Amino acid sequence: MSAQDLAADNKAPAATGPGKFARWLNKDGWKRLVTGAPYLWLLVFFLAPFFIVAVISVSAAAYSIPPFTMPASWAALTENVATNFGYLIDDALYYTGYLNSLKIAANSTVLCLLIGYPMAYGIARSSGATRNILLLLIILPFWTSFLLRIYAWMGLLGNNGTINNVLVWLGIINEPIPMMNTEFAVYVGIVYSYLPFMILPLYANLERLDTTLNEAAMDLGSRPFRTFVDITLPLSLPGIIAGSMLVFIPATGEYVIPALLGRADSPMIGRVLFDEFFLNRDWPVASAVAVVLLFLLVVPIMIFNHYNAKAEGVE
Amino acid sequence: MQKRSVFILSVLCFGFAFLYVPILIMMAYSFNASRLATVWGGFSTEWYGKLLQNDQVIDAALLSLRIAVVSATFATILGTLAGLTLARLGRFKGRTLFSGMISAPLIMPDVITGLSLLMLFVSLETLIGWPSGRGANTVTLAHITFSMAYVAIIVQSRLTSMDQSVEEAAMDLGSTPLRVLWDITLPIIAPAMISGWLLAFTLSLDDLVIASFTSGPGGTTLPMLIFSKVKLGVTPDINALATIIVCIVTLGVVLAGILMMRSERQRQLDEQRAQAEAAAPQPGIA
């Protein structure tokens, strides 16, 4: 269904009077309206922008408003591609940025899984009222400002921060340990912010699991740990995948956490893109950075969408 | 068995401490009399007073609230339609693309969404002259786009977990599809629409990166203002502001949670009663 079809569908019956419009609406028109409005919105404001970014990534930077000129010829286009994407290969800032981001996002995902899985399991196996309260406690940070929760860690991790002050006061260390603006701080920030995103899909999955299978295995003499590895773990794989993608994909492009807690000399790619745009004002290179980032994330995004579609189908 | 529950219990304790202690410490320091944000100098509420006199903060907060209310409302309308489509309208041409466009905004890194929306706004302005300039309006459009996906997912999961037979029964009794939508489906998904609106509202209120890209002169939202301040370090007045925001959100979420749990329990009770009545032998038949 193209955008034009939708527009035509919406207009034509209205012009022929209210009676006909109502009949059209009751027949099939309401379906078209229900589907068409959000579809059109997403095509314009979600899908189209990616194509525009792709076009700008092969444009040349210029001193104009907007600060780029589209390629006029095939030769100009290839030259722009070589210039804009050439930066990403030649300049260490970019490729180390990508590698850093992928590494930090992958490690954070594993850390979230290691902490989140036992928590989700514990919540899923607790009884009625306790479970609701624990679940609310997981959802609550989800609603509180992301920015402010990262800011809270700035007060904890600094050289004069709470953690160092307490450790010095206890006599465990003499000198404050530098923790702010390190990779460690970025890990803390990411795991802290994204832990609820790991726990919620895992919980939803573990809560639905049939415990009679575990009982059967136990009755047949399987030890608790074996039962967990052989039955619970494989059955909770969809939850693990969903949670991991919810952490890994946004964490790769994360800007706020590395900007506030991370090192300036080896930034993550989100920060590189942000600075390229706001400090260097180089729109074509910023777009090229975004295109490559999107390309790196296509596979994880497809896995996530596939899982979502499957979850839809099961229900 | 016992050993594992001790392990799980300790991870739970550690996890919740990890999630909550930093916020609680930040809240405590908002009552610090000392200007040095991390040295305790006695109890004081001076920072709260200063905050209320800071016009810059008040203006940014009002702008953010306005954007959040408008974008959450539109996101709820569009997201509900999208959720209805996914849950009730079955297969149609372009469904795969549609469901992809609904779930992708949930995980798309903010820097990509922000950059691409800005490029869209700039191109549209060059081509058709709209939107002229950037500010609160473009931020609102951007927020509608990414938060409608959350509303759609919430509404969809509510619809798939509900019994479709009531809607079918109404149809069989001769009700028009629109009447069914209005009289039956909408009341069923109303709680999901409310939580969707609340989530869209807080997401909009919280967004820094997308707003930074899509905003313009005179469009400084509260997160943008906070970010420009905290880049320079920890300050007691931001501690106070953060405490106020966290308290309001917590109160809202807990209240909404209690109300929803209560209405859910009422619904279950009603269902049980209806089933009990249906199961009881009817005098006329017996």
XYZ file of C-alpha atoms in Angstrom:
601
model
C 0.000 0.000 0.000
C 1.760 3.177 -1.096
C 1.442 6.565 0.509
C -0.496 7.845 -2.473
C -3.014 5.038 -2.329
C -3.628 5.816 1.303
C -4.109 9.506 0.682
C -6.517 8.754 -2.157
C -8.436 6.315 0.023
C -8.797 8.895 2.734
C -9.977 11.679 0.497
C -12.233 10.100 -2.097
C -15.158 8.951 0.083
C -15.211 12.161 2.155
C -15.889 14.149 -0.999
C -19.022 12.144 -1.845
C -20.904 12.974 1.333
C -21.187 11.789 4.923
C -23.517 8.844 4.194
C -21.115 7.248 1.801
C -18.188 8.034 4.050
C -19.848 6.224 6.943
C -20.571 3.217 4.725
C -16.996 3.196 3.460
C -15.758 3.496 7.020
C -17.864 0.563 8.180
C -16.974 -1.689 5.314
C -13.225 -1.686 5.068
C -12.293 1.955 5.390
C -11.786 1.892 9.145
C -9.129 -0.750 8.702
C -7.329 1.442 6.210
C -7.525 4.414 8.559
C -6.327 2.395 11.551
C -3.389 0.987 9.612
C -2.766 3.933 7.316
C -2.252 6.723 9.846
C 0.598 5.121 11.825
C 2.005 3.526 8.649
C 2.242 6.853 6.862
C 3.733 8.528 9.927
C 6.448 5.880 10.265
C 7.256 5.948 6.550
C 7.773 9.716 6.662
C 9.407 10.128 10.068
C 11.205 6.836 10.562
C 12.064 5.190 7.236
C 12.558 8.190 4.923
C 15.139 9.860 7.225
C 17.500 6.887 6.817
C 17.511 7.334 3.051
C 18.180 11.046 3.469
C 21.125 10.262 5.770
C 22.408 7.816 3.151
C 22.198 10.535 0.472
C 23.962 13.110 2.669
C 26.712 10.603 3.470
C 27.657 10.692 -0.246
C 27.425 14.489 -0.483
C 30.282 16.949 -0.163
C 30.718 19.249 2.835
C 30.214 22.906 1.894
C 30.040 26.330 3.474
C 26.337 26.803 2.898
C 22.978 26.279 4.559
C 22.482 23.346 4.845
C 26.234 22.657 4.940
C 26.478 20.108 2.134
C 26.012 19.863 -1.633
C 24.576 16.799 -3.301
C 26.721 15.108 -5.921
C 25.899 16.332 -9.432
C 27.625 13.550 -11.344
C 28.646 9.948 -10.929
C 32.297 11.022 -10.651
C 31.460 13.507 -7.883
C 29.551 10.805 -6.038
C 32.420 8.315 -6.062
C 34.785 11.072 -5.003
C 32.525 11.994 -2.065
C 32.232 8.358 -1.025
C 36.023 8.077 -1.095
C 36.416 11.254 0.992
C 33.693 10.701 3.598
C 34.090 6.983 4.123
C 37.870 7.284 3.633
C 38.011 9.237 6.907
C 36.486 6.304 8.743
C 39.253 3.978 7.527
C 42.218 6.356 7.692
C 41.546 8.137 10.951
C 42.113 6.017 14.075
C 39.478 8.060 15.934
C 36.722 6.427 13.876
C 37.724 2.810 13.608
C 38.882 2.587 17.216
C 35.572 4.250 18.074
C 33.635 1.455 16.369
C 35.815 -1.297 17.873
C 35.614 0.274 21.334
C 31.838 0.520 21.126
C 31.345 -3.055 19.947
C 33.716 -4.391 22.618
C 32.195 -2.352 25.463
C 28.634 -3.146 24.360
C 29.381 -6.892 24.093
C 31.094 -7.070 27.497
C 28.312 -5.021 29.118
C 25.716 -7.358 27.622
C 27.460 -10.360 29.199
C 27.715 -8.560 32.546
C 24.009 -7.618 32.415
C 23.154 -11.239 31.632
C 25.274 -12.565 34.519
C 23.603 -10.203 37.012
C 20.177 -10.076 35.360
C 19.527 -13.797 34.872
C 19.670 -14.783 38.563
C 17.606 -11.700 39.434
C 14.940 -12.488 36.835
C 14.928 -16.127 37.981
C 14.582 -15.099 41.624
C 11.698 -12.741 40.825
C 9.901 -15.295 38.622
C 10.121 -17.935 41.372
C 8.955 -15.689 44.221
C 5.338 -15.646 45.301
C 2.473 -13.213 44.523
C 2.884 -10.007 46.518
C 6.702 -10.154 46.776
C 6.920 -10.713 43.051
C 4.805 -7.653 42.265
C 6.903 -5.444 44.534
C 10.216 -6.745 43.116
C 8.895 -6.256 39.594
C 7.855 -2.682 40.404
C 11.387 -2.087 41.769
C 12.830 -3.279 38.439
C 10.423 -1.164 36.376
C 10.837 1.998 38.456
C 14.387 2.887 37.255
C 13.057 2.328 33.726
C 10.805 5.342 34.296
C 13.312 7.567 36.097
C 15.534 9.852 34.114
C 18.369 8.071 32.394
C 20.479 11.241 32.425
C 20.006 11.779 36.149
C 20.865 8.184 36.982
C 24.171 8.555 35.119
C 24.693 11.875 36.850
C 24.271 10.111 40.223
C 27.337 7.991 39.397
C 29.420 11.106 38.764
C 29.019 11.918 42.457
C 30.014 8.382 43.436
C 32.995 7.736 41.168
C 34.949 11.004 41.329
C 38.299 11.371 43.111
C 36.381 13.290 45.770
C 33.375 11.060 45.249
C 31.483 9.020 47.813
C 33.194 5.687 47.051
C 36.729 7.076 47.370
C 35.804 9.084 50.469
C 34.382 6.009 52.187
C 37.377 3.826 51.239
C 39.874 6.439 52.506
C 37.850 6.929 55.690
C 37.843 3.164 56.299
C 41.617 3.143 55.820
C 41.461 0.625 52.951
C 43.246 3.014 50.609
C 45.413 6.086 51.251
C 45.076 7.767 47.876
C 41.793 8.028 45.990
C 41.555 5.528 43.096
C 40.890 7.361 39.825
C 37.601 5.914 38.535
C 35.915 8.787 36.704
C 36.642 9.100 32.978
C 37.790 5.496 32.708
C 36.485 2.488 30.833
C 35.478 1.017 34.200
C 33.116 3.952 34.773
C 31.550 3.417 31.332
C 30.929 -0.256 32.160
C 29.332 0.678 35.468
C 27.133 3.249 33.731
C 25.996 0.925 30.948
C 25.307 -2.088 33.171
C 23.487 0.173 35.632
C 21.300 1.793 32.966
C 20.525 -1.261 30.871
C 20.084 -3.919 33.579
C 16.268 -3.489 33.674
C 16.146 -4.000 29.866
C 17.821 -7.391 30.388
C 15.724 -8.438 33.374
C 12.247 -7.645 31.991
C 12.247 -9.923 28.886
C 14.057 -12.642 30.875
C 11.435 -12.422 33.606
C 8.586 -12.535 31.072
C 10.127 -15.688 29.623
C 11.039 -17.460 32.898
C 7.669 -16.711 34.460
C 5.874 -18.564 31.668
C 8.083 -21.677 31.809
C 6.388 -24.894 32.764
C 7.888 -25.961 36.103
C 6.506 -29.500 35.775
C 9.351 -30.266 33.355
C 11.863 -29.407 36.095
C 9.950 -31.555 38.582
C 9.914 -34.444 36.135
C 13.681 -34.168 35.622
C 14.258 -33.996 39.376
C 12.010 -37.036 39.947
C 14.048 -38.916 37.388
C 17.149 -38.202 39.461
C 18.590 -35.110 37.774
C 20.512 -32.817 40.116
C 19.321 -29.196 40.461
C 22.259 -27.762 38.503
C 21.893 -30.282 35.662
C 18.155 -29.632 35.543
C 18.861 -25.942 35.185
C 21.455 -26.431 32.417
C 19.433 -29.055 30.511
C 15.919 -27.626 30.830
C 15.548 -24.077 32.140
C 18.485 -22.557 30.260
C 17.563 -23.819 26.749
C 13.892 -22.918 27.278
C 14.807 -19.394 28.337
C 16.944 -18.802 25.240
C 14.353 -16.468 23.583
C 14.401 -14.284 26.700
C 18.204 -14.278 26.718
C 18.321 -13.225 23.070
C 15.687 -10.490 23.457
C 17.344 -9.089 26.578
C 20.817 -9.200 25.032
C 19.702 -7.349 21.907
C 17.873 -4.736 24.018
C 21.174 -4.088 25.803
C 23.719 -4.561 23.014
C 22.172 -2.442 20.247
C 21.492 0.810 22.121
C 24.705 0.414 24.156
C 26.771 0.342 20.928
C 25.489 3.778 19.940
C 25.411 5.153 23.477
C 26.306 8.840 23.809
C 25.415 10.127 27.293
C 27.316 7.508 29.310
C 30.705 7.816 27.538
C 30.288 11.609 27.390
C 29.784 11.933 31.156
C 31.770 8.994 32.555
C 34.171 7.935 29.785
C 37.626 8.858 28.568
C 37.926 11.694 26.084
C 40.934 10.166 24.305
C 39.281 6.889 23.239
C 35.602 7.711 22.819
C 32.802 5.361 21.806
C 31.326 5.865 18.331
C 28.164 7.586 19.570
C 30.277 10.338 21.049
C 32.404 10.557 17.882
C 29.226 11.016 15.797
C 27.810 13.614 18.186
C 31.047 15.650 18.215
C 31.497 15.305 14.454
C 28.096 16.877 14.045
C 28.049 19.514 16.781
C 31.743 20.492 17.011
C 33.099 19.880 13.497
C 29.746 20.594 11.812
C 30.671 18.078 9.124
C 27.267 16.700 8.162
C 28.425 14.310 5.408
C 31.032 12.604 7.625
C 28.597 12.452 10.566
C 26.093 10.799 8.190
C 28.756 8.369 6.972
C 29.508 7.442 10.601
C 25.766 6.814 11.145
C 25.446 4.730 7.972
C 28.328 2.441 8.970
C 26.999 2.168 12.538
C 23.578 1.193 11.214
C 25.223 -1.326 8.904
C 27.062 -2.914 11.856
C 23.804 -3.127 13.806
C 21.632 -4.502 10.983
C 22.184 -8.142 11.939
C 21.423 -7.679 15.668
C 18.372 -5.549 14.762
C 17.093 -8.272 12.409
C 17.577 -10.901 15.112
C 15.578 -8.718 17.492
C 12.784 -8.132 14.952
C 12.699 -11.823 14.083
C 12.348 -12.704 17.759
C 9.588 -10.112 18.190
C 7.679 -11.439 15.186
C 8.013 -14.989 16.523
C 6.792 -13.980 19.971
C 3.810 -12.397 18.205
C 3.119 -15.589 16.284
C 3.224 -17.820 19.377
C 0.517 -15.762 21.061
C 18.382 -26.403 46.256
C 19.027 -24.404 49.424
C 22.450 -23.331 48.183
C 21.066 -21.983 44.944
C 18.403 -19.908 46.638
C 21.074 -18.317 48.844
C 22.994 -17.463 45.676
C 19.900 -16.024 44.011
C 18.942 -14.100 47.121
C 22.377 -12.497 47.340
C 22.367 -11.553 43.649
C 18.906 -10.027 44.122
C 20.123 -7.999 47.103
C 23.252 -6.879 45.268
C 21.257 -6.044 42.123
C 18.685 -3.931 43.902
C 21.365 -2.170 45.961
C 23.223 -1.446 42.722
C 20.057 0.011 41.179
C 18.993 2.137 44.118
C 21.955 3.191 46.312
C 23.407 5.725 43.813
C 20.070 7.552 43.500
C 19.557 7.566 47.276
C 23.050 8.990 47.890
C 22.420 11.689 45.279
C 19.141 12.563 47.004
C 20.886 12.783 50.376
C 23.484 15.182 48.980
C 20.758 17.487 47.662
C 20.214 18.485 51.314
C 23.907 19.264 51.751
C 24.671 22.752 53.053
C 28.171 22.702 51.537
C 28.757 24.093 48.065
C 31.219 21.246 47.507
C 28.878 18.618 46.195
C 30.569 15.612 47.811
C 31.634 16.997 51.215
C 28.909 16.898 53.834
C 28.448 20.308 55.481
C 25.215 19.877 57.390
C 21.517 19.766 56.476
C 20.023 22.500 54.340
C 17.229 23.068 51.852
C 18.874 26.164 50.378
C 19.415 24.519 46.952
C 15.705 23.893 46.555
C 14.983 27.544 47.214
C 17.644 28.635 44.717
C 16.218 26.269 42.127
C 12.735 27.762 42.310
C 14.185 31.214 41.636
C 16.170 30.053 38.610
C 14.135 31.244 35.607
C 16.275 29.290 33.152
C 15.421 26.011 34.888
C 11.729 26.869 35.246
C 11.439 27.849 31.556
C 13.204 24.694 30.380
C 11.023 22.552 32.651
C 7.825 24.156 31.330
C 8.965 23.685 27.723
C 9.801 20.035 28.396
C 6.426 19.464 30.045
C 4.606 21.042 27.094
C 6.502 18.904 24.579
C 5.928 15.799 26.705
C 2.143 16.316 27.013
C 1.612 17.003 23.305
C 3.934 14.255 22.038
C 2.589 11.658 24.482
C -0.987 12.394 23.384
C -0.241 12.042 19.660
C 1.987 9.032 20.300
C -0.859 7.367 22.205
C -3.315 7.916 19.335
C -0.936 6.686 16.616
C 0.521 3.926 18.805
C -2.934 2.609 19.690
C -3.868 2.441 15.996
C -0.595 0.634 15.293
C -1.183 -1.792 18.180
C -4.717 -2.501 16.906
C -3.314 -3.157 13.454
C -0.716 -5.620 14.705
C -3.024 -7.486 17.070
C -6.371 -7.543 15.242
C -6.060 -6.870 11.540
C -4.185 -10.023 10.612
C -2.157 -10.138 7.424
C -1.975 -7.276 4.963
C 0.441 -6.110 2.331
C 3.488 -4.538 3.945
C 2.903 -6.017 7.388
C 6.523 -7.146 7.775
C 7.774 -3.638 7.085
C 5.162 -2.234 9.455
C 6.059 -4.464 12.397
C 9.745 -3.834 11.674
C 9.176 -0.084 11.834
C 7.314 -0.546 15.133
C 10.016 -2.559 16.886
C 13.116 -0.862 15.430
C 12.667 2.491 17.246
C 12.798 0.611 20.572
C 16.428 -0.331 20.034
C 17.709 2.219 17.509
C 20.603 4.184 19.066
C 19.487 7.739 19.841
C 22.338 9.300 17.875
C 21.113 7.647 14.659
C 17.440 8.544 15.229
C 18.342 12.115 16.162
C 20.694 12.690 13.250
C 18.346 11.199 10.659
C 15.312 13.154 11.911
C 17.301 16.374 11.782
C 18.363 15.596 8.212
C 14.694 14.991 7.370
C 13.597 18.309 8.871
C 16.370 20.216 7.093
C 15.567 18.558 3.748
C 11.836 19.168 4.132
C 12.474 22.811 4.935
C 14.630 23.184 1.824
C 12.106 21.383 -0.372
C 8.672 22.522 0.861
C 9.461 25.216 3.449
C 8.074 23.196 6.339
C 8.918 22.947 9.213
C 10.310 26.479 9.112
C 13.186 26.475 11.555
C 13.669 24.062 14.411
C 12.588 24.200 18.031
C 9.851 22.819 20.242
C 7.776 21.709 17.211
C 10.455 19.557 15.621
C 11.351 18.031 18.997
C 7.661 17.171 19.457
C 7.503 15.465 16.040
C 10.646 13.489 16.876
C 9.287 12.405 20.248
C 5.963 11.285 18.768
C 7.886 9.083 16.342
C 9.983 7.163 18.824
C 7.443 6.908 21.640
C 4.513 5.715 19.496
C 6.423 2.452 19.104
C 6.368 1.884 22.876
C 2.623 2.609 23.023
C 2.022 0.227 20.108
C 3.869 -2.629 21.848
C 1.973 -2.085 25.126
C -1.434 -1.921 23.398
C -0.626 -4.911 21.213
C 0.381 -7.115 24.136
C -2.775 -6.107 26.020
C -4.925 -7.018 22.994
C -3.233 -10.370 22.373
C -3.705 -11.340 26.015
C -7.415 -10.471 25.898
C -10.207 -12.755 24.833
C -11.299 -11.935 21.290
C -14.639 -13.738 21.669
C -16.400 -10.700 23.171
C -15.634 -8.691 20.059
C -16.732 -11.571 17.839
C -19.955 -11.951 19.831
C -20.800 -8.272 19.340
C -20.139 -8.617 15.611
C -22.374 -11.692 15.412
C -25.126 -9.748 17.150
C -25.001 -7.215 14.308
C -22.790 -4.487 15.718
C -20.777 -2.495 13.173
C -16.984 -2.796 13.345
C -16.667 0.811 14.459
C -19.191 0.331 17.280
C -17.270 -2.759 18.424
C -14.066 -0.742 18.339
C -15.631 2.072 20.351
C -17.785 0.130 22.819
C -15.685 -2.972 23.453
C -12.110 -2.803 22.231
C -11.293 0.702 23.454
C -12.499 0.128 27.040
C -10.456 -3.096 27.089
C -7.251 -1.380 26.033
C -7.825 1.819 28.034
C -5.398 0.794 30.823
C -2.742 -0.028 28.227
C -3.329 3.348 26.583
C -2.894 5.066 29.944
C 0.380 3.284 30.697
C 1.478 3.961 27.122
C 0.745 7.655 27.547
C 2.668 7.755 30.834
C 5.650 5.961 29.302
C 5.644 8.258 26.251
C 5.414 11.239 28.598
C 8.421 10.199 30.683
C 10.444 9.157 27.625
C 9.898 12.601 26.137
C 10.719 14.328 29.416
C 13.926 12.306 29.669
C 15.274 12.506 26.127
C 18.545 14.365 25.647
C 20.183 13.129 22.444
C 17.263 13.274 19.999
C 16.184 16.660 21.380
C 19.750 18.016 21.005
C 19.744 17.080 17.338
C 16.249 18.227 16.435
C 15.979 21.372 18.556
C 16.993 24.878 17.596
C 17.428 28.323 19.133
C 14.983 28.935 21.972
C 14.234 25.229 22.232
C 16.344 24.260 25.250
C 14.602 21.415 27.034
C 15.247 20.473 30.656
C 17.564 17.513 29.870
C 19.567 19.754 27.507
C 19.966 22.333 30.273
C 20.876 19.678 32.865
C 23.400 18.091 30.500
C 25.146 21.400 29.778
C 25.494 21.910 33.546
C 26.578 18.415 34.588
C 29.241 18.200 31.884
C 31.192 20.562 34.145
C 30.762 18.400 37.244
C 28.491 17.583 40.163
C 26.589 20.531 41.628
C 24.179 20.645 44.572
C 21.410 22.456 42.702
C 21.276 19.680 40.079
C 21.129 17.184 42.959
C 18.069 19.058 44.202
C 16.477 19.175 40.752
C 17.153 15.457 40.255
C 15.598 14.665 43.626
C 12.421 16.569 42.736
C 12.123 14.823 39.339
C 12.807 11.340 40.759
C 10.260 11.859 43.567
C 7.515 13.031 41.183
C 8.114 10.126 38.793
C 8.242 7.555 41.605
C 5.003 8.874 43.085
C 3.320 8.785 39.669
C 4.471 5.262 38.816
C 3.577 3.824 42.235
C 0.123 5.462 42.155
C -0.541 4.273 38.608
C 0.705 0.786 39.545
C -1.617 0.581 42.553
C -4.613 1.825 40.548
C -3.946 -0.624 37.739
C -3.436 -3.562 40.077
C -6.711 -2.708 41.773
C -8.684 -2.517 38.519
C -7.055 -5.761 37.335
C -8.057 -7.511 40.563
C -11.610 -6.148 40.186
C -11.730 -7.478 36.636
C -10.549 -10.931 37.761
C -13.153 -10.954 40.541
C -15.859 -10.021 38.051
C -14.745 -12.756 35.696
C -14.737 -15.349 38.471
C -18.199 -14.275 39.558
C -19.465 -14.490 35.989
C -17.977 -17.959 35.621
C -19.446 -19.085 38.932
C -22.866 -17.842 37.864
C -22.545 -19.555 34.507
C -21.506 -22.819 36.158
C -24.311 -22.751 38.737
C -27.346 -24.843 37.729
C -29.971 -22.575 36.236
C -33.412 -23.136 37.760
C -35.168 -22.823 34.408
C -33.072 -25.512 32.729
C -32.891 -27.848 35.692
